[in-house]
Amino acid sequence: MLQERADVWWASLLRTRFEDGAIEVAWDEFVRLFRAKFIPEHIQVRMEQEFLSLTQGPMTVLKYEAKFAELSKYAPHIVTDERRKAKKFVMGLKPSLRTRLVSFDHRTLDEALSAACR
Protein backbone atom coordinates (compact mmCIF):
# COMPACT_ATOMS: atom_id res chain seq x y z
CA MET A 1 0.00 0.00 0.00
CA LEU A 2 2.73 2.50 0.93
CA GLN A 3 4.72 1.47 -2.12
CA GLU A 4 1.75 2.19 -4.39
CA ARG A 5 1.16 5.56 -2.72
CA ALA A 6 4.85 6.39 -2.98
CA ASP A 7 4.95 5.39 -6.66
CA VAL A 8 1.96 7.63 -7.44
CA TRP A 9 3.46 10.50 -5.41
CA TRP A 10 6.85 10.18 -7.12
CA ALA A 11 5.34 10.04 -10.62
CA SER A 12 3.24 13.11 -9.84
CA LEU A 13 6.24 14.94 -8.41
CA LEU A 14 8.28 14.20 -11.50
CA ARG A 15 5.52 15.58 -13.74
CA THR A 16 4.92 18.75 -11.75
CA ARG A 17 8.21 19.66 -10.14
CA PHE A 18 10.64 18.50 -12.76
CA GLU A 19 8.84 19.57 -15.92
CA ASP A 20 12.08 20.29 -17.76
CA GLY A 21 12.83 16.57 -17.86
CA ALA A 22 15.70 16.77 -15.41
CA ILE A 23 14.89 14.01 -12.98
CA GLU A 24 18.23 13.83 -11.21
CA VAL A 25 17.48 14.38 -7.58
CA ALA A 26 20.08 14.25 -4.84
CA TRP A 27 19.38 11.47 -2.36
CA ASP A 28 19.13 13.91 0.55
CA GLU A 29 16.54 15.93 -1.34
CA PHE A 30 14.52 12.81 -2.17
CA VAL A 31 14.58 11.71 1.48
CA ARG A 32 13.52 15.18 2.62
CA LEU A 33 10.60 15.24 0.16
CA PHE A 34 9.59 11.67 1.01
CA ARG A 35 9.60 12.31 4.76
CA ALA A 36 7.66 15.53 4.35
CA LYS A 37 4.98 13.63 2.45
CA PHE A 38 4.77 10.35 4.37
CA ILE A 39 6.05 10.91 7.92
CA PRO A 40 4.03 13.30 10.06
CA GLU A 41 6.06 16.18 11.45
CA HIS A 42 5.34 15.29 15.08
CA ILE A 43 6.81 11.81 14.47
CA GLN A 44 9.91 13.32 12.86
CA VAL A 45 10.33 15.67 15.83
CA ARG A 46 9.89 12.83 18.32
CA MET A 47 12.46 10.66 16.51
CA GLU A 48 14.92 13.56 16.41
CA GLN A 49 14.46 14.10 20.15
CA GLU A 50 14.99 10.39 20.74
CA PHE A 51 18.24 10.63 18.76
CA LEU A 52 19.40 13.67 20.71
CA SER A 53 18.90 11.88 24.03
CA LEU A 54 20.15 8.46 22.89
CA THR A 55 22.78 6.82 25.07
CA GLN A 56 24.08 3.28 25.15
CA GLY A 57 22.55 2.48 28.52
CA PRO A 58 22.15 -1.31 28.93
CA MET A 59 22.49 -1.98 25.18
CA THR A 60 25.49 -3.71 23.68
CA VAL A 61 27.70 -1.49 21.55
CA LEU A 62 26.33 -3.12 18.39
CA LYS A 63 22.70 -2.61 19.43
CA TYR A 64 23.48 0.98 20.37
CA GLU A 65 25.11 1.54 16.96
CA ALA A 66 22.08 0.06 15.17
CA LYS A 67 19.71 2.33 17.10
CA PHE A 68 22.06 5.28 16.53
CA ALA A 69 22.14 4.62 12.77
CA GLU A 70 18.36 4.33 12.57
CA LEU A 71 17.60 7.48 14.57
CA SER A 72 20.36 9.58 12.99
CA LYS A 73 18.30 9.56 9.79
CA TYR A 74 15.88 11.90 11.53
CA ALA A 75 18.58 14.41 12.45
CA PRO A 76 20.86 14.82 9.42
CA HIS A 77 21.44 18.47 10.35
CA ILE A 78 23.07 17.33 13.61
CA VAL A 79 25.40 14.72 12.13
CA THR A 80 26.32 16.62 8.98
CA ASP A 81 29.54 14.70 8.38
CA GLU A 82 31.27 11.51 9.50
CA ARG A 83 33.38 13.21 12.19
CA ARG A 84 30.32 14.73 13.85
CA LYS A 85 28.52 11.42 13.62
CA ALA A 86 31.47 9.64 15.26
CA LYS A 87 31.68 12.27 18.02
CA LYS A 88 27.95 12.03 18.81
CA PHE A 89 28.23 8.22 18.88
CA VAL A 90 31.20 8.27 21.27
CA MET A 91 29.51 10.81 23.57
CA GLY A 92 26.54 8.45 23.95
CA LEU A 93 28.61 5.44 24.98
CA LYS A 94 28.74 4.18 28.56
CA PRO A 95 31.07 6.37 30.65
CA SER A 96 33.80 3.71 30.86
CA LEU A 97 33.95 3.37 27.07
CA ARG A 98 33.48 7.07 26.41
CA THR A 99 36.41 7.97 28.68
CA ARG A 100 38.63 5.54 26.81
CA LEU A 101 37.62 6.78 23.33
CA VAL A 102 36.90 10.49 23.67
CA SER A 103 40.53 11.60 23.34
CA PHE A 104 40.90 9.99 19.91
CA ASP A 105 39.90 11.73 16.69
CA HIS A 106 37.66 9.16 15.03
CA ARG A 107 37.16 10.22 11.42
CA THR A 108 34.19 7.95 10.80
CA LEU A 109 31.46 6.16 12.69
CA ASP A 110 33.02 2.85 11.62
CA GLU A 111 36.32 3.85 13.25
CA ALA A 112 34.56 4.79 16.47
CA LEU A 113 32.54 1.58 16.41
CA SER A 114 35.64 -0.55 15.86
CA ALA A 115 37.42 1.17 18.74
CA ALA A 116 34.41 0.70 21.02
CA CYS A 117 34.22 -3.01 20.19
CA ARG A 118 37.89 -3.67 21.05
Short mmCIF file of C-alpha atoms in Angstrom, two decimals, residues 73-112:
data_model
loop_
_atom_site.label_atom_id
_atom_site.label_comp_id
_atom_site.label_asym_id
_atom_site.label_seq_id
_atom_site.Cartn_x
_atom_site.Cartn_y
_atom_site.Cartn_z
CA LYS A 73 18.30 9.56 9.79
CA TYR A 74 15.88 11.90 11.53
CA ALA A 75 18.58 14.41 12.45
CA PRO A 76 20.86 14.82 9.42
CA HIS A 77 21.44 18.47 10.35
CA ILE A 78 23.07 17.33 13.61
CA VAL A 79 25.40 14.72 12.13
CA THR A 80 26.32 16.62 8.98
CA ASP A 81 29.54 14.70 8.38
CA GLU A 82 31.27 11.51 9.50
CA ARG A 83 33.38 13.21 12.19
CA ARG A 84 30.32 14.73 13.85
CA LYS A 85 28.52 11.42 13.62
CA ALA A 86 31.47 9.64 15.26
CA LYS A 87 31.68 12.27 18.02
CA LYS A 88 27.95 12.03 18.81
CA PHE A 89 28.23 8.22 18.88
CA VAL A 90 31.20 8.27 21.27
CA MET A 91 29.51 10.81 23.57
CA GLY A 92 26.54 8.45 23.95
CA LEU A 93 28.61 5.44 24.98
CA LYS A 94 28.74 4.18 28.56
CA PRO A 95 31.07 6.37 30.65
CA SER A 96 33.80 3.71 30.86
CA LEU A 97 33.95 3.37 27.07
CA ARG A 98 33.48 7.07 26.41
CA THR A 99 36.41 7.97 28.68
CA ARG A 100 38.63 5.54 26.81
CA LEU A 101 37.62 6.78 23.33
CA VAL A 102 36.90 10.49 23.67
CA SER A 103 40.53 11.60 23.34
CA PHE A 104 40.90 9.99 19.91
CA ASP A 105 39.90 11.73 16.69
CA HIS A 106 37.66 9.16 15.03
CA ARG A 107 37.16 10.22 11.42
CA THR A 108 34.19 7.95 10.80
CA LEU A 109 31.46 6.16 12.69
CA ASP A 110 33.02 2.85 11.62
CA GLU A 111 36.32 3.85 13.25
CA ALA A 112 34.56 4.79 16.47
#
